[in-house]
mmCIF file of C-alpha atoms in Angstrom:
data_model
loop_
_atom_site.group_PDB
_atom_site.id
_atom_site.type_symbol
_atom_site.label_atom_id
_atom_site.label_comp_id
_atom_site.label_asym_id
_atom_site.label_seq_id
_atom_site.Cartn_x
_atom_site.Cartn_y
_atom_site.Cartn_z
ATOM 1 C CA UNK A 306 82.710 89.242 120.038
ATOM 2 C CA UNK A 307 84.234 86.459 118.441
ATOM 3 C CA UNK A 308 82.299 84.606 115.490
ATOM 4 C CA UNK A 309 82.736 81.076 114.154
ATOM 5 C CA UNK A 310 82.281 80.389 110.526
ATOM 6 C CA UNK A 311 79.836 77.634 111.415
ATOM 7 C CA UNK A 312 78.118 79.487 113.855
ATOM 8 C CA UNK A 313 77.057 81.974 111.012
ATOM 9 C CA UNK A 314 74.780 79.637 108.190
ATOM 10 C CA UNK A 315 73.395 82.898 106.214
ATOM 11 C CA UNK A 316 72.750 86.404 107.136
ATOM 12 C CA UNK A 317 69.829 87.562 105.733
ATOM 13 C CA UNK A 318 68.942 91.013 104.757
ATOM 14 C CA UNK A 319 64.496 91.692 105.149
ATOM 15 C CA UNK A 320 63.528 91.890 101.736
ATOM 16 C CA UNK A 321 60.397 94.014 102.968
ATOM 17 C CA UNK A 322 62.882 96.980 103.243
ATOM 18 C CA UNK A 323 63.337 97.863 99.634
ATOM 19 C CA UNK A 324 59.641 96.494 99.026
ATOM 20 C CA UNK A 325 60.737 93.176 97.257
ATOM 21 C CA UNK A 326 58.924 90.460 98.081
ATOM 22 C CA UNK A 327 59.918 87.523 95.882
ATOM 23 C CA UNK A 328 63.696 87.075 95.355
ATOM 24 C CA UNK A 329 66.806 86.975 97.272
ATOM 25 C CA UNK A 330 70.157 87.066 96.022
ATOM 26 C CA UNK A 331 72.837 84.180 98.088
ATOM 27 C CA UNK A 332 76.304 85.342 97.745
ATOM 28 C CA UNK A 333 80.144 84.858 99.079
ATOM 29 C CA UNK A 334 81.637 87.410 101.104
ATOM 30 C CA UNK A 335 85.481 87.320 101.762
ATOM 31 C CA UNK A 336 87.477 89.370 104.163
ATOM 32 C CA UNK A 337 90.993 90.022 103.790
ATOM 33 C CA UNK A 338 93.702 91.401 105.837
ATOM 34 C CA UNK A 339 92.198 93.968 108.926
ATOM 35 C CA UNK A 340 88.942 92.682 107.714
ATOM 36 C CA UNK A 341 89.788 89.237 108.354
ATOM 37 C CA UNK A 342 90.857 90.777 111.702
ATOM 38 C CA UNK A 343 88.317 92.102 113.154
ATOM 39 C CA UNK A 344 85.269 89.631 111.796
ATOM 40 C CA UNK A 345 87.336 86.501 112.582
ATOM 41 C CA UNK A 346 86.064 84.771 109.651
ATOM 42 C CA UNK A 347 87.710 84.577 106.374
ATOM 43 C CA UNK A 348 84.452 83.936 104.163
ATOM 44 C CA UNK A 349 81.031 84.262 104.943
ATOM 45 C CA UNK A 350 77.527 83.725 103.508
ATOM 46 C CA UNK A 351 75.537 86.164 102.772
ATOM 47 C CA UNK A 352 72.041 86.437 101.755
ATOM 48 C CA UNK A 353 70.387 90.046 100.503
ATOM 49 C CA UNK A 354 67.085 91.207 98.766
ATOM 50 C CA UNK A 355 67.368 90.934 94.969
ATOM 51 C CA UNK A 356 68.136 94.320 93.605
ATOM 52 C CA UNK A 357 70.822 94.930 96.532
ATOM 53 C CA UNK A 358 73.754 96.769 95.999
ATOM 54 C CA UNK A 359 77.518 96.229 97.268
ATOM 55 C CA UNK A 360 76.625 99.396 99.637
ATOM 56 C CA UNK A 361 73.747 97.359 100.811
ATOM 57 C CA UNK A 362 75.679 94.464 102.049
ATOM 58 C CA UNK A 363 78.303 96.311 102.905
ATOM 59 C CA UNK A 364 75.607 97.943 105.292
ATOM 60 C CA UNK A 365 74.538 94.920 106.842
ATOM 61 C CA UNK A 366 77.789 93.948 107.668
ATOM 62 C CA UNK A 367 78.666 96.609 109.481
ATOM 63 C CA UNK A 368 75.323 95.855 111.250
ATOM 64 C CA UNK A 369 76.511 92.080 112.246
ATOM 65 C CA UNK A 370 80.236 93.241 112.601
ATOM 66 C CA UNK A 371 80.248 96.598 113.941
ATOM 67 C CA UNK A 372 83.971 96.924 114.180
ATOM 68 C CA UNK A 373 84.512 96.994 109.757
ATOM 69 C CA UNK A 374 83.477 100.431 110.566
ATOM 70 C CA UNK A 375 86.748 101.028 111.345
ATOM 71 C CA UNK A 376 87.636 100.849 108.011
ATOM 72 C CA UNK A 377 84.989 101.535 106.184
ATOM 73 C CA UNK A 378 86.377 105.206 104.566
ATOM 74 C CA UNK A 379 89.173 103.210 103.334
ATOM 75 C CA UNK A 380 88.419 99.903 102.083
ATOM 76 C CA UNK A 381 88.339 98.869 98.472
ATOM 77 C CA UNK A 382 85.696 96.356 97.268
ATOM 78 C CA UNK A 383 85.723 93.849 94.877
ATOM 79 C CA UNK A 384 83.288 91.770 92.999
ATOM 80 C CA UNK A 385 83.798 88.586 91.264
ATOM 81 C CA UNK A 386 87.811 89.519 91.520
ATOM 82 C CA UNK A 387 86.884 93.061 89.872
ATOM 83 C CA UNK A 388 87.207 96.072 91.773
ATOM 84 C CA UNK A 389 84.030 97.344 92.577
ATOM 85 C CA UNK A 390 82.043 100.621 93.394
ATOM 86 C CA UNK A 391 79.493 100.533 96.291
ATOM 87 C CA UNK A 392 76.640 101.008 93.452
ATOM 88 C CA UNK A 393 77.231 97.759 91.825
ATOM 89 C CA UNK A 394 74.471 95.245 91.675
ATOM 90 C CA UNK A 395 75.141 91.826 93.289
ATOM 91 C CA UNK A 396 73.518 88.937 91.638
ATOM 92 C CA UNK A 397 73.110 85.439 92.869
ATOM 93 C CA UNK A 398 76.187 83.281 93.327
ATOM 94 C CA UNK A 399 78.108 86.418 93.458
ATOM 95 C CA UNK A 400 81.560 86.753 95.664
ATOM 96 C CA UNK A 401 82.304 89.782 97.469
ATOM 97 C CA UNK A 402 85.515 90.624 98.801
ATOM 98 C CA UNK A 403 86.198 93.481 101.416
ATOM 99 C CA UNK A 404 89.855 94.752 100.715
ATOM 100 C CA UNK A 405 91.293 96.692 103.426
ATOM 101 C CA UNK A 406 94.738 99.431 102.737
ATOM 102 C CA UNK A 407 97.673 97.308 103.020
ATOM 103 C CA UNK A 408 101.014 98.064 104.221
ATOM 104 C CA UNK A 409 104.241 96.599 105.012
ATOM 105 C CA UNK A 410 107.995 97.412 104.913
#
């Protein structure tokens, strides 16, 4: 499935499923490397229920991209250029970045 970055304004997550009703959180997300590969996109918006974690949008872009996946157990994450657990908190205007393993010779 190939996916243009126009094609894709904002993604966003139904805030009904945590039970928040009022607030939504519009971030970056970034893909690097294998990430990069198999989305097709190197940045992406991304909009989640306020009181989301990096898990949860991690989560829902497996759900648009099914193929990150792939490389889920071995991915690093980063937040605002910090490495990141999955439990962190994303606010608004936050930038996410999915870091794959890298390797070369």
């Amino acid at each position: 499935m190939d996916f243009k970055q126009e094609e894709i304004k904002s993604v966003t997550m139904d805030p009904t499923a945590k039970g928040i009703k009022d607030s939504s959180v519009k971030m970056k997300v970034l893909f690097f490397a294998r990430a990069r590969d198999l989305t097709g996109l190197t940045e992406m918006p991304l909009e989640v229920s306020s009181g989301s974690t990096a898990n949860d949008c991690l989560n829902k872009l497996i759900s648009i991209f099914p193929s990150l996946e792939e490389i889920r157990g071995c991915m690093v994450l980063a937040l605002n250029e910090e490495y990141t657990t999955e439990s962190a908190l994303v606010k608004d205007k936050d930038e996410l970045a999915i870091i794959p393993p890298i390797s070369g010779g």
